[in-house]
């Protein structure tokens, strides 16, 4: 039986040939190929020329794997074994390994293809990542560049409203103010998107006054609703603790977004802001905010896309917008592990929900701010000397105009940090207003030079940074560098003078 199986195997796959030194066939079986005795093996296949040298080699046996032959139009892959039997005779064993080599080839091919596919997808990902980085960088750079001139427009408009204007002129100024506010909020949206996508938007966790946040929303939206002829309703349980811990700026941003939409897409009826306690422990609270309106509503089809960037209502309703708000709100909610939901009926209205878990502050007592006296009360006859380092002329003019209505200050100007530093060494200043982006020496470098000065009169001067880049990272970096306060352009004059007075007072107190 064993012999029979062996025989069958050899019959199928092996041929033995006997040759002399010149490759002449002395004998052969014919299992794979019919070979005539007396003919030359290299005439049958050029590979066998190699064997002419094999006779001269010191090796008695030699092995040549995977030599390609052809039989009746079919490729065969054979292993060839050469054995020198005597000085002038050798045996050749041809072993048919076609199936083995073909399978192997296929395995290699599959492996190579998958390696290739992997490399292609890696390359595609790299290109996508590069494009995304470029888009984010482009968005954030352009947005910051646009913020600077709008800052000037807004500031001068503010000054223009303080001059004598006819009603018609006031109406026009109002329209420009509204448009520049819309432009600024669009730019802020773009900055937010680029920062969320670049993973740079960090969620804060700090104690905040929940009631104050809701009151501010109530004040703004009851007024806005009244102007539009709709009702504003508020339903907030008194039992929600006043001081919570979380990112109030971002929660506020989401609520404003939902309220603005409710206002935009409602022409009659009401808008309601509600909050409900879903669960409360001694240290946490699960809140559900809801913003309900009686507006256009959203169809099932539209509902699929409302959280997608740039997707807008298409029912021919002429309402301005960029289609960014809900997408940002959703991404902010995700960053805070919160949920945004929506239920709506066309022509009846919509209800947007925000489910969020917050911590309850251990300290529920109001932190009392010392009522600060005005600077002039503190030192009635003194004029405080301020140095402003700012390279952009229009921003210089704007701040100069603001200071014109505050005679308790005198203002000097420097075009960059280097000039500012020279002036600081020549004169005594009560405060430095420093733009962060300036040529030659920027605001951070200037701060560094001031803070490391050996002269304590210089090293202790309060510094207020002005920036067009509203980001938490930059704020932290700036404060860590020794800046005392950080204001974002377009800066409103009330906040500017409040900050300037506060910082001067603080520095006077610390020097006493
Ligand atoms: P925008 O309002 O700038 O278009 P949003 O991202 O805030 O962008 O909203 C996306 C879309 O969702 C809107 O264009 C509108 O179709 C729909 N939408 C959002 N809020 C409401 C609402 N309260 N009522 C009706 N439709 C809404």
Short mmCIF file of C-alpha atoms and ligand atoms in Angstrom, two decimals:
data_model
loop_
_atom_site.label_atom_id
_atom_site.label_comp_id
_atom_site.label_asym_id
_atom_site.label_seq_id
_atom_site.Cartn_x
_atom_site.Cartn_y
_atom_site.Cartn_z
CA UNK A 1 0.00 0.00 0.00
CA UNK A 2 2.73 2.41 1.02
CA UNK A 3 4.70 1.52 -2.07
CA UNK A 4 1.60 2.12 -4.20
CA UNK A 5 1.04 5.62 -2.78
CA UNK A 6 4.74 6.44 -3.20
CA UNK A 7 4.64 5.22 -6.75
CA UNK A 8 1.57 7.31 -7.58
CA UNK A 9 3.19 10.40 -6.06
CA UNK A 10 6.40 9.95 -8.05
CA UNK A 11 4.41 9.18 -11.20
CA UNK A 12 2.70 12.52 -10.89
CA UNK A 13 5.55 14.79 -9.91
CA UNK A 14 9.07 13.48 -10.43
CA UNK A 15 11.29 12.72 -13.40
CA UNK A 16 14.81 11.23 -13.21
CA UNK A 17 17.31 11.80 -16.03
CA UNK A 18 20.82 10.48 -16.47
CA UNK A 19 23.29 12.71 -18.39
CA UNK A 20 26.95 12.77 -19.34
CA UNK A 21 29.44 15.68 -18.98
CA UNK A 22 28.13 17.34 -22.17
CA UNK A 23 24.52 17.28 -20.98
CA UNK A 24 23.69 14.48 -23.40
CA UNK A 25 20.73 12.42 -22.19
CA UNK A 26 21.80 8.86 -21.43
CA UNK A 27 18.51 7.70 -19.96
CA UNK A 28 15.26 9.13 -18.66
CA UNK A 29 11.80 8.20 -17.51
CA UNK A 30 9.04 10.28 -19.10
CA UNK A 31 6.81 11.23 -16.19
CA UNK A 32 6.90 15.01 -16.77
CA UNK A 33 8.48 15.45 -20.22
CA UNK A 34 9.22 13.10 -23.12
CA UNK A 35 13.02 13.34 -23.65
CA UNK A 36 14.91 11.51 -26.35
CA UNK A 37 18.15 9.73 -25.38
CA UNK A 38 21.17 11.06 -27.32
CA UNK A 39 19.75 14.62 -27.45
CA UNK A 40 21.17 17.46 -25.32
CA UNK A 41 19.34 18.58 -22.22
CA UNK A 42 20.15 22.32 -22.87
CA UNK A 43 18.40 22.02 -26.24
CA UNK A 44 15.26 21.09 -24.33
CA UNK A 45 15.62 24.10 -21.93
CA UNK A 46 18.34 26.78 -21.79
CA UNK A 47 18.51 26.48 -17.98
CA UNK A 48 20.50 23.24 -18.36
CA UNK A 49 23.54 25.13 -19.71
CA UNK A 50 24.14 25.84 -16.00
CA UNK A 51 24.81 22.14 -15.43
CA UNK A 52 27.87 22.20 -17.70
CA UNK A 53 29.60 24.11 -14.87
CA UNK A 54 28.09 21.90 -12.18
CA UNK A 55 30.35 19.04 -13.20
CA UNK A 56 33.39 21.23 -12.42
CA UNK A 57 32.12 22.24 -8.99
CA UNK A 58 33.43 20.74 -5.73
CA UNK A 59 29.84 20.20 -4.59
CA UNK A 60 28.58 16.73 -5.44
CA UNK A 61 24.93 17.77 -5.31
CA UNK A 62 23.40 21.04 -6.26
CA UNK A 63 19.87 22.32 -5.85
CA UNK A 64 18.10 24.86 -8.11
CA UNK A 65 14.61 25.83 -6.85
CA UNK A 66 11.63 27.08 -8.83
CA UNK A 67 12.80 26.89 -12.45
CA UNK A 68 10.07 27.80 -14.88
CA UNK A 69 9.25 25.27 -17.62
CA UNK A 70 6.40 25.08 -20.08
CA UNK A 71 4.29 22.05 -20.92
CA UNK A 72 1.43 22.25 -23.43
CA UNK A 73 1.03 25.98 -22.88
CA UNK A 74 1.00 25.61 -19.09
CA UNK A 75 3.67 27.02 -16.75
CA UNK A 76 5.37 24.50 -14.48
CA UNK A 77 7.69 25.41 -11.61
CA UNK A 78 10.23 22.68 -10.91
CA UNK A 79 12.93 22.17 -8.33
CA UNK A 80 16.02 20.72 -10.05
CA UNK A 81 18.47 18.46 -8.14
CA UNK A 82 21.85 17.74 -9.71
CA UNK A 83 23.99 14.83 -8.32
CA UNK A 84 27.38 13.93 -9.77
CA UNK A 85 27.27 10.12 -9.79
CA UNK A 86 30.79 9.61 -11.27
CA UNK A 87 33.42 11.69 -13.14
CA UNK A 88 31.39 11.67 -16.35
CA UNK A 89 27.83 10.89 -15.27
CA UNK A 90 25.21 12.78 -13.28
CA UNK A 91 21.58 12.28 -12.35
CA UNK A 92 19.01 15.04 -12.60
CA UNK A 93 15.80 14.88 -10.55
CA UNK A 94 13.03 17.22 -11.66
CA UNK A 95 10.42 17.81 -8.97
CA UNK A 96 7.13 19.42 -9.97
CA UNK A 97 6.35 22.04 -7.26
CA UNK A 98 4.00 24.13 -9.41
CA UNK A 99 1.13 24.12 -6.95
CA UNK A 100 3.35 25.03 -4.04
CA UNK A 101 4.99 27.96 -5.89
CA UNK A 102 1.71 29.23 -7.32
CA UNK A 103 0.10 29.21 -3.85
CA UNK A 104 3.14 30.96 -2.44
CA UNK A 105 3.02 33.53 -5.22
CA UNK A 106 -0.61 34.20 -4.46
CA UNK A 107 0.12 34.60 -0.75
CA UNK A 108 2.91 37.07 -1.54
CA UNK A 109 0.66 38.90 -3.93
CA UNK A 110 -2.11 39.21 -1.34
CA UNK A 111 0.43 40.30 1.25
CA UNK A 112 1.97 42.89 -1.08
CA UNK A 113 -1.44 44.18 -2.08
CA UNK A 114 -2.49 44.63 1.53
CA UNK A 115 0.80 46.36 2.36
CA UNK A 116 0.21 48.60 -0.64
CA UNK A 117 -3.38 49.32 0.44
CA UNK A 118 -2.19 50.13 3.94
CA UNK A 119 0.47 52.50 2.58
CA UNK A 120 -2.07 54.21 0.32
CA UNK A 121 -4.51 54.70 3.20
CA UNK A 122 -1.67 55.95 5.39
CA UNK A 123 -0.71 58.44 2.69
CA UNK A 124 -4.35 59.52 2.25
CA UNK A 125 -4.65 60.09 5.99
CA UNK A 126 -1.45 62.10 6.00
CA UNK A 127 -2.73 64.29 3.14
CA UNK A 128 -6.11 64.74 4.87
CA UNK A 129 -4.40 65.65 8.13
CA UNK A 130 -2.21 68.17 6.30
CA UNK A 131 -5.25 69.67 4.57
CA UNK A 132 -7.12 69.87 7.89
CA UNK A 133 -4.16 71.55 9.58
CA UNK A 134 -3.83 73.98 6.71
CA UNK A 135 -7.56 74.77 6.81
CA UNK A 136 -7.47 75.35 10.58
CA UNK A 137 -4.36 77.50 10.39
CA UNK A 138 -5.81 79.47 7.48
CA UNK A 139 -9.13 79.96 9.27
CA UNK A 140 -7.59 81.10 12.50
CA UNK A 141 -5.01 83.40 10.85
CA UNK A 142 -7.53 85.04 8.54
CA UNK A 143 -10.08 85.39 11.33
CA UNK A 144 -7.58 87.14 13.56
CA UNK A 145 -6.54 89.42 10.72
CA UNK A 146 -10.17 90.36 10.07
CA UNK A 147 -10.80 90.98 13.75
CA UNK A 148 -8.28 93.84 13.84
CA UNK A 149 -9.96 96.16 11.29
CA UNK A 150 -13.43 95.33 12.65
CA UNK A 151 -12.12 96.20 16.06
CA UNK A 152 -11.31 99.65 14.68
CA UNK A 153 -14.71 99.98 12.97
CA UNK A 154 -16.55 99.04 16.18
CA UNK A 155 -14.46 101.36 18.32
CA UNK A 156 -14.94 104.37 16.05
CA UNK A 157 -18.66 103.65 15.81
CA UNK A 158 -18.81 103.73 19.58
CA UNK A 159 -17.06 107.11 19.54
CA UNK A 160 -19.34 108.30 16.72
CA UNK A 161 -22.44 107.59 18.84
CA UNK A 162 -21.03 109.93 21.49
CA UNK A 163 -20.98 112.84 19.02
CA UNK A 164 -24.03 114.85 18.02
CA UNK A 165 -25.94 112.91 15.39
CA UNK A 166 -29.31 113.36 13.72
CA UNK A 167 -31.87 110.55 14.13
CA UNK A 168 -31.20 109.43 10.57
CA UNK A 169 -27.45 109.27 11.20
CA UNK A 170 -28.03 107.37 14.44
CA UNK A 171 -30.17 104.83 12.56
CA UNK A 172 -27.41 104.36 10.02
CA UNK A 173 -24.77 103.95 12.73
CA UNK A 174 -27.06 101.37 14.31
CA UNK A 175 -27.20 99.37 11.10
CA UNK A 176 -23.38 99.45 10.78
CA UNK A 177 -23.05 98.43 14.42
CA UNK A 178 -25.40 95.49 13.90
CA UNK A 179 -23.55 94.36 10.80
CA UNK A 180 -20.18 94.56 12.47
CA UNK A 181 -21.55 92.64 15.46
CA UNK A 182 -22.78 89.93 13.07
CA UNK A 183 -19.38 89.87 11.38
CA UNK A 184 -17.59 89.56 14.70
CA UNK A 185 -19.82 86.71 15.82
CA UNK A 186 -19.23 84.95 12.50
CA UNK A 187 -15.48 85.36 12.96
CA UNK A 188 -15.69 84.12 16.53
CA UNK A 189 -17.57 81.07 15.22
CA UNK A 190 -14.81 80.42 12.70
CA UNK A 191 -12.13 80.80 15.36
CA UNK A 192 -14.06 78.38 17.59
CA UNK A 193 -14.35 75.84 14.78
CA UNK A 194 -10.66 75.99 13.93
CA UNK A 195 -9.79 75.58 17.61
CA UNK A 196 -12.23 72.72 18.19
CA UNK A 197 -10.92 70.89 15.11
CA UNK A 198 -7.31 71.45 16.08
CA UNK A 199 -8.16 70.06 19.54
CA UNK A 200 -7.12 73.35 21.09
CA UNK A 201 -10.39 74.29 22.72
CA UNK A 202 -10.14 73.37 26.39
CA UNK A 203 -13.13 73.21 28.71
CA UNK A 204 -12.77 75.16 31.94
CA UNK A 205 -14.01 74.01 35.30
CA UNK A 206 -14.57 76.89 37.67
CA UNK A 207 -17.09 78.19 40.15
CA UNK A 208 -19.72 80.43 38.60
CA UNK A 209 -22.89 82.24 39.56
CA UNK A 210 -25.72 80.31 37.87
CA UNK A 211 -28.40 82.83 38.84
CA UNK A 212 -26.34 85.71 37.45
CA UNK A 213 -25.92 83.84 34.18
CA UNK A 214 -29.67 83.25 33.87
CA UNK A 215 -30.52 86.86 34.87
CA UNK A 216 -28.20 88.20 32.16
CA UNK A 217 -29.89 85.95 29.58
CA UNK A 218 -33.31 87.04 30.81
CA UNK A 219 -32.38 90.70 30.54
CA UNK A 220 -31.04 90.36 26.99
CA UNK A 221 -33.75 88.10 25.57
CA UNK A 222 -36.77 89.72 27.17
CA UNK A 223 -35.60 92.93 25.50
CA UNK A 224 -34.87 91.27 22.15
CA UNK A 225 -38.24 89.47 22.20
CA UNK A 226 -40.07 92.67 23.08
CA UNK A 227 -38.44 94.38 20.11
CA UNK A 228 -39.63 91.54 17.87
CA UNK A 229 -43.14 91.51 19.34
CA UNK A 230 -42.97 88.04 20.87
CA UNK A 231 -43.15 86.92 24.49
CA UNK A 232 -40.16 85.75 26.53
CA UNK A 233 -40.86 83.19 29.26
CA UNK A 234 -38.47 81.92 31.90
CA UNK A 235 -38.98 78.85 34.09
CA UNK A 236 -35.99 78.16 36.32
CA UNK A 237 -36.54 76.32 39.63
CA UNK A 238 -35.40 78.29 42.65
CA UNK A 239 -33.91 75.11 44.10
CA UNK A 240 -30.99 75.07 41.63
CA UNK A 241 -27.96 76.06 43.74
CA UNK A 242 -26.63 79.51 42.92
CA UNK A 243 -22.97 78.53 42.64
CA UNK A 244 -22.08 75.69 40.29
CA UNK A 245 -18.79 74.48 38.86
CA UNK A 246 -18.25 74.14 35.11
CA UNK A 247 -17.47 76.14 32.00
CA UNK A 248 -20.07 78.91 32.31
CA UNK A 249 -18.77 80.72 29.21
CA UNK A 250 -19.38 77.68 27.01
CA UNK A 251 -22.74 76.81 28.61
CA UNK A 252 -23.77 80.41 28.08
CA UNK A 253 -22.53 80.26 24.49
CA UNK A 254 -24.70 77.19 23.76
CA UNK A 255 -27.79 78.73 25.41
CA UNK A 256 -27.28 82.01 23.53
CA UNK A 257 -26.97 80.04 20.33
CA UNK A 258 -30.26 78.21 20.95
CA UNK A 259 -32.00 81.41 22.06
CA UNK A 260 -30.71 83.35 19.03
CA UNK A 261 -32.04 80.63 16.72
CA UNK A 262 -35.39 80.55 18.53
CA UNK A 263 -35.56 84.31 18.06
CA UNK A 264 -34.50 84.18 14.40
CA UNK A 265 -36.90 81.44 13.38
CA UNK A 266 -39.97 82.71 15.29
CA UNK A 267 -42.22 85.54 14.15
CA UNK A 268 -45.09 85.22 16.61
CA UNK A 269 -45.92 83.54 19.89
CA UNK A 270 -43.21 83.05 22.50
CA UNK A 271 -39.77 81.77 23.39
CA UNK A 272 -39.22 79.98 26.66
CA UNK A 273 -36.00 79.19 28.51
CA UNK A 274 -36.47 76.39 31.04
CA UNK A 275 -34.22 74.39 33.30
CA UNK A 276 -35.09 71.23 35.20
CA UNK A 277 -33.24 69.21 37.77
CA UNK A 278 -33.07 65.62 36.55
CA UNK A 279 -30.94 64.35 39.42
CA UNK A 280 -29.10 65.92 42.29
CA UNK A 281 -26.60 64.62 44.85
CA UNK A 282 -24.76 66.57 47.53
CA UNK A 283 -21.99 67.41 45.06
CA UNK A 284 -23.45 67.15 41.53
CA UNK A 285 -26.52 68.23 39.63
CA UNK A 286 -27.90 66.93 36.31
CA UNK A 287 -29.67 69.77 34.56
CA UNK A 288 -31.86 69.81 31.50
CA UNK A 289 -32.10 73.19 29.82
CA UNK A 290 -34.78 73.68 27.20
CA UNK A 291 -35.30 76.47 24.71
CA UNK A 292 -38.77 76.27 23.21
CA UNK A 293 -40.19 78.44 20.45
CA UNK A 294 -43.41 78.74 18.46
CA UNK A 295 -41.62 79.38 15.18
CA UNK A 296 -41.26 77.81 11.72
CA UNK A 297 -40.32 74.40 13.08
CA UNK A 298 -38.03 71.90 11.39
CA UNK A 299 -39.15 69.13 9.03
CA UNK A 300 -37.94 65.53 9.51
CA UNK A 301 -35.81 65.85 6.38
CA UNK A 302 -34.15 69.07 7.58
CA UNK A 303 -33.66 67.56 11.01
CA UNK A 304 -31.10 65.10 9.61
CA UNK A 305 -28.67 67.88 8.78
CA UNK A 306 -29.17 70.75 11.19
CA UNK A 307 -26.04 69.91 13.21
CA UNK A 308 -23.90 69.75 10.07
CA UNK A 309 -21.72 72.76 9.32
CA UNK A 310 -23.05 75.25 6.75
CA UNK A 311 -26.36 73.41 6.46
CA UNK A 312 -29.25 75.85 6.49
CA UNK A 313 -33.01 75.91 6.31
CA UNK A 314 -34.08 75.63 2.72
CA UNK A 315 -37.80 76.37 2.88
CA UNK A 316 -37.38 79.79 1.31
CA UNK A 317 -37.46 81.44 4.71
CA UNK A 318 -35.28 84.50 4.43
CA UNK A 319 -33.32 84.49 7.69
CA UNK A 320 -29.64 85.42 7.88
CA UNK A 321 -27.17 82.91 9.22
CA UNK A 322 -24.09 80.90 8.43
CA UNK A 323 -25.19 77.42 9.44
CA UNK A 324 -22.34 77.18 11.96
CA UNK A 325 -24.11 77.81 15.28
CA UNK A 326 -25.68 74.41 15.97
CA UNK A 327 -22.62 72.54 14.79
CA UNK A 328 -20.46 74.50 17.24
CA UNK A 329 -23.05 74.08 20.02
CA UNK A 330 -23.04 70.33 19.45
CA UNK A 331 -19.25 70.10 19.47
CA UNK A 332 -19.01 72.23 22.62
CA UNK A 333 -21.63 70.03 24.28
CA UNK A 334 -19.62 66.92 23.32
CA UNK A 335 -16.49 68.45 24.87
CA UNK A 336 -18.45 68.94 28.12
CA UNK A 337 -19.96 65.41 27.98
CA UNK A 338 -23.32 67.08 27.53
CA UNK A 339 -26.09 66.28 25.04
CA UNK A 340 -28.08 68.44 22.67
CA UNK A 341 -31.47 67.18 21.55
CA UNK A 342 -34.26 68.59 19.42
CA UNK A 343 -37.95 68.00 18.88
CA UNK A 344 -39.89 70.00 16.34
CA UNK A 345 -43.04 70.24 14.25
CA UNK A 346 -43.29 72.31 11.10
CA UNK A 347 -45.31 75.51 11.66
CA UNK A 348 -45.72 74.72 15.38
CA UNK A 349 -42.24 75.27 16.76
CA UNK A 350 -39.13 73.61 18.12
CA UNK A 351 -37.67 72.64 21.48
CA UNK A 352 -33.91 72.31 21.81
CA UNK A 353 -32.57 70.58 24.93
CA UNK A 354 -29.17 70.67 26.63
CA UNK A 355 -28.53 67.91 29.18
CA UNK A 356 -25.50 68.63 31.30
CA UNK A 357 -23.99 67.38 34.53
CA UNK A 358 -22.34 70.02 36.73
CA UNK A 359 -20.69 70.07 40.11
CA UNK A 360 -22.21 72.05 42.97
CA UNK A 361 -19.82 74.48 44.61
CA UNK A 362 -19.11 73.69 48.28
CA UNK A 363 -19.22 77.37 48.99
CA UNK A 364 -22.71 78.78 48.37
CA UNK A 365 -22.04 82.18 49.92
CA UNK A 366 -21.57 85.18 47.73
CA UNK A 367 -17.93 86.20 47.32
CA UNK A 368 -17.94 89.84 48.27
CA UNK A 369 -16.09 92.16 45.98
CA UNK A 370 -14.66 95.21 47.63
CA UNK A 371 -16.41 98.24 46.21
CA UNK A 372 -13.58 100.12 44.60
CA UNK A 373 -13.33 103.83 44.81
CA UNK A 374 -12.54 105.62 41.59
CA UNK A 375 -8.95 106.59 40.97
CA UNK A 376 -9.61 110.29 41.22
CA UNK A 377 -11.18 109.80 44.63
CA UNK A 378 -8.02 108.04 45.67
CA UNK A 379 -5.61 110.77 44.49
CA UNK A 380 -7.71 113.73 43.33
CA UNK A 381 -4.98 115.91 41.83
CA UNK A 382 -2.84 113.30 40.24
CA UNK A 383 -2.64 112.59 36.54
CA UNK A 384 -1.80 108.97 35.83
CA UNK A 385 0.72 108.32 33.10
CA UNK A 386 -0.05 105.44 30.72
CA UNK A 387 2.15 104.10 27.95
CA UNK A 388 0.51 102.31 25.07
CA UNK A 389 2.61 99.99 22.89
CA UNK A 390 0.68 99.39 19.67
CA UNK A 391 1.90 99.22 16.07
CA UNK A 392 -1.36 99.62 14.15
CA UNK A 393 -2.15 103.27 13.64
CA UNK A 394 -5.90 102.94 13.57
CA UNK A 395 -5.87 101.10 16.92
CA UNK A 396 -3.61 103.81 18.36
CA UNK A 397 -6.11 106.47 17.28
CA UNK A 398 -8.98 104.53 18.72
CA UNK A 399 -7.42 104.16 22.16
CA UNK A 400 -6.25 107.79 22.07
CA UNK A 401 -9.81 108.92 21.42
CA UNK A 402 -11.08 106.84 24.32
CA UNK A 403 -8.50 108.42 26.62
CA UNK A 404 -9.51 111.90 25.49
CA UNK A 405 -12.70 111.59 27.55
CA UNK A 406 -10.67 110.62 30.65
CA UNK A 407 -8.63 113.61 31.72
CA UNK A 408 -7.23 111.81 34.77
CA UNK A 409 -4.83 110.01 32.43
CA UNK A 410 -2.09 111.16 30.11
CA UNK A 411 -1.22 108.78 27.33
CA UNK A 412 2.12 108.18 25.56
CA UNK A 413 2.55 106.06 22.48
CA UNK A 414 5.18 103.58 21.32
CA UNK A 415 5.13 101.78 17.96
CA UNK A 416 6.71 98.60 19.28
CA UNK A 417 8.09 96.97 22.42
CA UNK A 418 11.61 98.27 21.88
CA UNK A 419 10.54 101.92 21.78
CA UNK A 420 8.25 101.28 24.77
CA UNK A 421 11.17 99.89 26.75
CA UNK A 422 13.27 102.97 25.98
CA UNK A 423 10.47 105.29 27.12
CA UNK A 424 9.92 103.28 30.31
CA UNK A 425 13.58 103.79 31.23
CA UNK A 426 13.29 107.55 30.61
CA UNK A 427 9.95 108.24 32.35
CA UNK A 428 7.89 106.83 35.17
CA UNK A 429 4.64 105.16 34.09
CA UNK A 430 1.68 104.05 36.18
CA UNK A 431 0.61 101.40 33.70
CA UNK A 432 1.55 99.86 30.33
CA UNK A 433 -1.06 98.90 27.74
CA UNK A 434 0.66 96.38 25.50
CA UNK A 435 -0.57 94.95 22.23
CA UNK A 436 0.64 91.35 22.03
CA UNK A 437 1.49 91.25 18.31
CA UNK A 438 3.96 93.95 17.34
CA UNK A 439 7.01 93.99 15.07
CA UNK A 440 10.60 94.12 16.46
CA UNK A 441 9.56 93.39 20.06
CA UNK A 442 6.13 91.96 20.84
CA UNK A 443 4.06 92.35 24.00
CA UNK A 444 5.32 89.15 25.65
CA UNK A 445 8.99 90.10 25.09
CA UNK A 446 8.31 93.57 26.41
CA UNK A 447 6.68 92.04 29.51
CA UNK A 448 9.69 89.81 29.99
CA UNK A 449 12.11 92.79 29.81
CA UNK A 450 10.00 94.80 32.25
CA UNK A 451 9.57 91.97 34.76
CA UNK A 452 13.29 91.10 34.76
CA UNK A 453 14.47 94.70 35.14
CA UNK A 454 16.71 95.37 38.15
CA UNK A 455 14.94 98.66 38.76
CA UNK A 456 11.89 97.85 40.97
CA UNK A 457 10.10 100.96 39.68
CA UNK A 458 10.17 99.33 36.25
CA UNK A 459 9.78 95.66 37.14
CA UNK A 460 6.58 96.31 39.12
CA UNK A 461 4.69 98.45 36.56
CA UNK A 462 1.25 96.92 35.95
CA UNK A 463 0.80 95.65 32.40
CA UNK A 464 -2.54 95.20 30.62
CA UNK A 465 -2.30 93.11 27.43
CA UNK A 466 -4.54 93.77 24.44
CA UNK A 467 -5.05 91.02 21.92
CA UNK A 468 -7.15 90.10 18.94
CA UNK A 469 -6.60 86.39 19.65
CA UNK A 470 -9.23 85.37 22.16
CA UNK A 471 -7.92 82.03 23.37
CA UNK A 472 -7.58 80.46 26.80
CA UNK A 473 -4.09 79.14 25.98
CA UNK A 474 -2.86 82.58 25.06
CA UNK A 475 -4.50 84.09 28.12
CA UNK A 476 -2.77 81.60 30.41
CA UNK A 477 0.56 82.08 28.65
CA UNK A 478 0.26 85.85 28.90
CA UNK A 479 -0.69 85.88 32.57
CA UNK A 480 2.11 83.40 33.32
CA UNK A 481 4.57 85.77 31.64
CA UNK A 482 3.70 88.45 34.18
CA UNK A 483 0.91 90.41 32.51
CA UNK A 484 -1.62 91.62 35.11
CA UNK A 485 -4.76 91.68 32.96
CA UNK A 486 -5.76 90.54 29.51
CA UNK A 487 -8.31 92.29 27.30
CA UNK A 488 -9.67 91.05 23.99
CA UNK A 489 -10.18 93.44 21.09
CA UNK A 490 -12.52 95.04 20.21
CA UNK A 491 -12.20 96.38 23.71
CA UNK A 492 -15.08 98.36 25.04
CA UNK A 493 -14.12 101.61 26.72
CA UNK A 494 -15.95 100.94 30.02
CA UNK A 495 -14.08 97.67 30.50
CA UNK A 496 -10.78 99.25 29.46
CA UNK A 497 -10.98 102.05 32.03
CA UNK A 498 -12.31 99.76 34.74
CA UNK A 499 -9.32 97.43 34.20
CA UNK A 500 -6.79 100.25 34.01
CA UNK A 501 -8.07 101.84 37.25
CA UNK A 502 -8.20 98.50 39.06
CA UNK A 503 -4.63 97.57 38.09
CA UNK A 504 -3.21 100.96 39.06
CA UNK A 505 -4.95 100.74 42.42
CA UNK A 506 -3.70 97.23 43.05
CA UNK A 507 -0.13 98.21 42.28
CA UNK A 508 -0.33 101.29 44.56
CA UNK A 509 -1.66 99.13 47.38
CA UNK A 510 1.08 96.55 46.98
CA UNK A 511 3.77 99.21 47.04
CA UNK A 512 2.57 100.69 50.31
P1 LIG B 1 -27.97 79.29 11.17
O1 LIG B 1 -29.05 79.64 12.12
O2 LIG B 1 -26.87 80.28 11.13
O3 LIG B 1 -28.46 78.91 9.82
P2 LIG B 1 -27.49 76.98 12.87
O4 LIG B 1 -26.39 75.99 12.81
O5 LIG B 1 -27.67 77.70 14.14
O6 LIG B 1 -27.24 77.96 11.68
O7 LIG B 1 -28.82 76.24 12.50
C1 LIG B 1 -28.85 75.36 11.39
C2 LIG B 1 -30.24 75.26 10.81
O8 LIG B 1 -31.10 74.62 11.75
C3 LIG B 1 -30.88 76.59 10.52
O9 LIG B 1 -30.51 77.10 9.26
C4 LIG B 1 -32.35 76.22 10.58
O10 LIG B 1 -32.68 75.55 9.38
C5 LIG B 1 -32.42 75.16 11.64
N1 LIG B 1 -32.84 75.70 12.96
C6 LIG B 1 -32.05 75.89 14.04
N2 LIG B 1 -32.77 76.36 15.09
C7 LIG B 1 -34.04 76.46 14.67
C8 LIG B 1 -35.28 76.87 15.29
N3 LIG B 1 -35.31 77.26 16.57
N4 LIG B 1 -36.40 76.83 14.53
C9 LIG B 1 -36.35 76.42 13.24
N5 LIG B 1 -35.23 76.01 12.61
C10 LIG B 1 -34.09 76.04 13.30
#
